[in-house]
């Protein structure tokens, strides 16, 4: 079975721009979660989607948004990029979320200049 | 608010020895799940072990076991017979049942010495 894939793997953007990151979960997994990982803040939960519905979100500003498609693929968007948005963005898929273990993708390294 | 605390930023262990990585959690909710993940230098997070709050027995997965002490709100990871490939960051995480929100600790960097 193919693992979780994330595209692109690396991205450099300028302040004020917007960015869209993509995540393809493991086949059969319907839950997708997104995390931001930085050296200072560690791993922080952004949001979780299941069957195209956002079930929960973390404490991030409205500039961070996401969506999930009917094939469970998910995208997250960050508008009006700030320098502090530079981070590794990890996507994780799970059968149904909750108590089911998550399988993580390799991440997208976003650098904002 | 829910919180996960990992007080050991870094640890060393000799190859073939056992090591315990500490994790304490804070929640007033009785229904939750606890997870441990490993993140090697390559960056990809790997699921290791899961413990539900109502599970009577401590979880085990091969060389990994979870020392779950509910009253003390601790969920320590025990790695037996350490191997050089165990060198990585280890994260403890919690999910409150029904919330689909996951909280991670700050991690412990483990270095296995030959």
PDB file of C-alpha atoms in Angstrom, chain A residues 4 9 31 33 35 37 41-45 47-48 55-59 88 90 94 96-106, chain B residues 31-35 37 39 42-48 50-52 89 91 93 95-106:
ATOM      1  CA  UNK A   4       0.806   9.282   2.607  1.00  0.00           C
ATOM      2  CA  UNK A   9       8.064  18.755  -0.614  1.00  0.00           C
ATOM      3  CA  UNK A  31      -9.490  10.995   8.111  1.00  0.00           C
ATOM      4  CA  UNK A  33      -5.146  15.802   9.879  1.00  0.00           C
ATOM      5  CA  UNK A  35       0.048  19.816  11.674  1.00  0.00           C
ATOM      6  CA  UNK A  37       5.963  21.678  13.155  1.00  0.00           C
ATOM      7  CA  UNK A  41       6.395  25.392  19.104  1.00  0.00           C
ATOM      8  CA  UNK A  42       6.770  21.711  18.278  1.00  0.00           C
ATOM      9  CA  UNK A  43       3.880  19.944  16.598  1.00  0.00           C
ATOM     10  CA  UNK A  44       0.678  21.914  16.571  1.00  0.00           C
ATOM     11  CA  UNK A  45      -2.649  20.611  15.348  1.00  0.00           C
ATOM     12  CA  UNK A  47      -7.362  20.742  11.587  1.00  0.00           C
ATOM     13  CA  UNK A  48      -8.869  17.343  10.914  1.00  0.00           C
ATOM     14  CA  UNK A  55     -14.408  17.906  12.621  1.00  0.00           C
ATOM     15  CA  UNK A  56     -12.020  20.029  14.633  1.00  0.00           C
ATOM     16  CA  UNK A  57      -9.449  22.744  14.289  1.00  0.00           C
ATOM     17  CA  UNK A  58      -6.565  24.075  16.322  1.00  0.00           C
ATOM     18  CA  UNK A  59      -5.832  27.608  17.467  1.00  0.00           C
ATOM     19  CA  UNK A  88       7.297  21.855   8.253  1.00  0.00           C
ATOM     20  CA  UNK A  90       2.755  17.478   8.129  1.00  0.00           C
ATOM     21  CA  UNK A  94      -6.068   7.525   9.593  1.00  0.00           C
ATOM     22  CA  UNK A  96     -11.341   7.073  10.918  1.00  0.00           C
ATOM     23  CA  UNK A  97      -9.343   9.368  13.176  1.00  0.00           C
ATOM     24  CA  UNK A  98      -9.859   9.383  16.918  1.00  0.00           C
ATOM     25  CA  UNK A  99      -8.354   6.277  18.495  1.00  0.00           C
ATOM     26  CA  UNK A 100      -6.956   5.013  15.211  1.00  0.00           C
ATOM     27  CA  UNK A 101      -3.252   5.542  14.691  1.00  0.00           C
ATOM     28  CA  UNK A 102      -2.143   8.165  12.228  1.00  0.00           C
ATOM     29  CA  UNK A 103       0.248   7.633   9.354  1.00  0.00           C
ATOM     30  CA  UNK A 104       2.260  10.688   8.498  1.00  0.00           C
ATOM     31  CA  UNK A 105       3.537  11.964   5.203  1.00  0.00           C
ATOM     32  CA  UNK A 106       7.058  13.303   4.692  1.00  0.00           C
TER      33      UNK A 106
ATOM     34  CA  UNK B  31     -12.129   9.098  27.664  1.00  0.00           C
ATOM     35  CA  UNK B  32      -8.917   9.569  25.765  1.00  0.00           C
ATOM     36  CA  UNK B  33      -6.240   7.814  23.806  1.00  0.00           C
ATOM     37  CA  UNK B  34      -2.501   8.101  24.183  1.00  0.00           C
ATOM     38  CA  UNK B  35      -0.007   7.584  21.382  1.00  0.00           C
ATOM     39  CA  UNK B  37       5.414   8.393  17.651  1.00  0.00           C
ATOM     40  CA  UNK B  39      10.542  10.844  14.199  1.00  0.00           C
ATOM     41  CA  UNK B  42      14.626  11.760   7.922  1.00  0.00           C
ATOM     42  CA  UNK B  43      11.573  13.591   9.291  1.00  0.00           C
ATOM     43  CA  UNK B  44       8.761  11.111   8.804  1.00  0.00           C
ATOM     44  CA  UNK B  45       6.668  10.403  11.906  1.00  0.00           C
ATOM     45  CA  UNK B  46       6.145   6.718  12.672  1.00  0.00           C
ATOM     46  CA  UNK B  47       3.387   5.352  14.906  1.00  0.00           C
ATOM     47  CA  UNK B  48       4.706   3.141  17.700  1.00  0.00           C
ATOM     48  CA  UNK B  50      -1.449   3.226  21.486  1.00  0.00           C
ATOM     49  CA  UNK B  51      -3.158   3.055  24.893  1.00  0.00           C
ATOM     50  CA  UNK B  52      -6.817   3.780  25.513  1.00  0.00           C
ATOM     51  CA  UNK B  89      12.840  12.148  18.416  1.00  0.00           C
ATOM     52  CA  UNK B  91       6.627  12.278  20.733  1.00  0.00           C
ATOM     53  CA  UNK B  93       0.342  12.539  21.965  1.00  0.00           C
ATOM     54  CA  UNK B  95      -6.616  12.480  21.648  1.00  0.00           C
ATOM     55  CA  UNK B  96      -9.814  13.133  23.563  1.00  0.00           C
ATOM     56  CA  UNK B  97     -12.465  10.725  22.325  1.00  0.00           C
ATOM     57  CA  UNK B  98     -14.950  12.365  20.052  1.00  0.00           C
ATOM     58  CA  UNK B  99     -12.903  15.530  19.496  1.00  0.00           C
ATOM     59  CA  UNK B 100     -10.615  14.364  16.657  1.00  0.00           C
ATOM     60  CA  UNK B 101      -8.032  16.800  17.943  1.00  0.00           C
ATOM     61  CA  UNK B 102      -4.531  15.638  18.726  1.00  0.00           C
ATOM     62  CA  UNK B 103      -2.163  17.244  21.197  1.00  0.00           C
ATOM     63  CA  UNK B 104       1.548  16.474  21.039  1.00  0.00           C
ATOM     64  CA  UNK B 105       4.297  16.898  23.589  1.00  0.00           C
ATOM     65  CA  UNK B 106       7.528  18.700  22.788  1.00  0.00           C
TER      66      UNK B 106
END
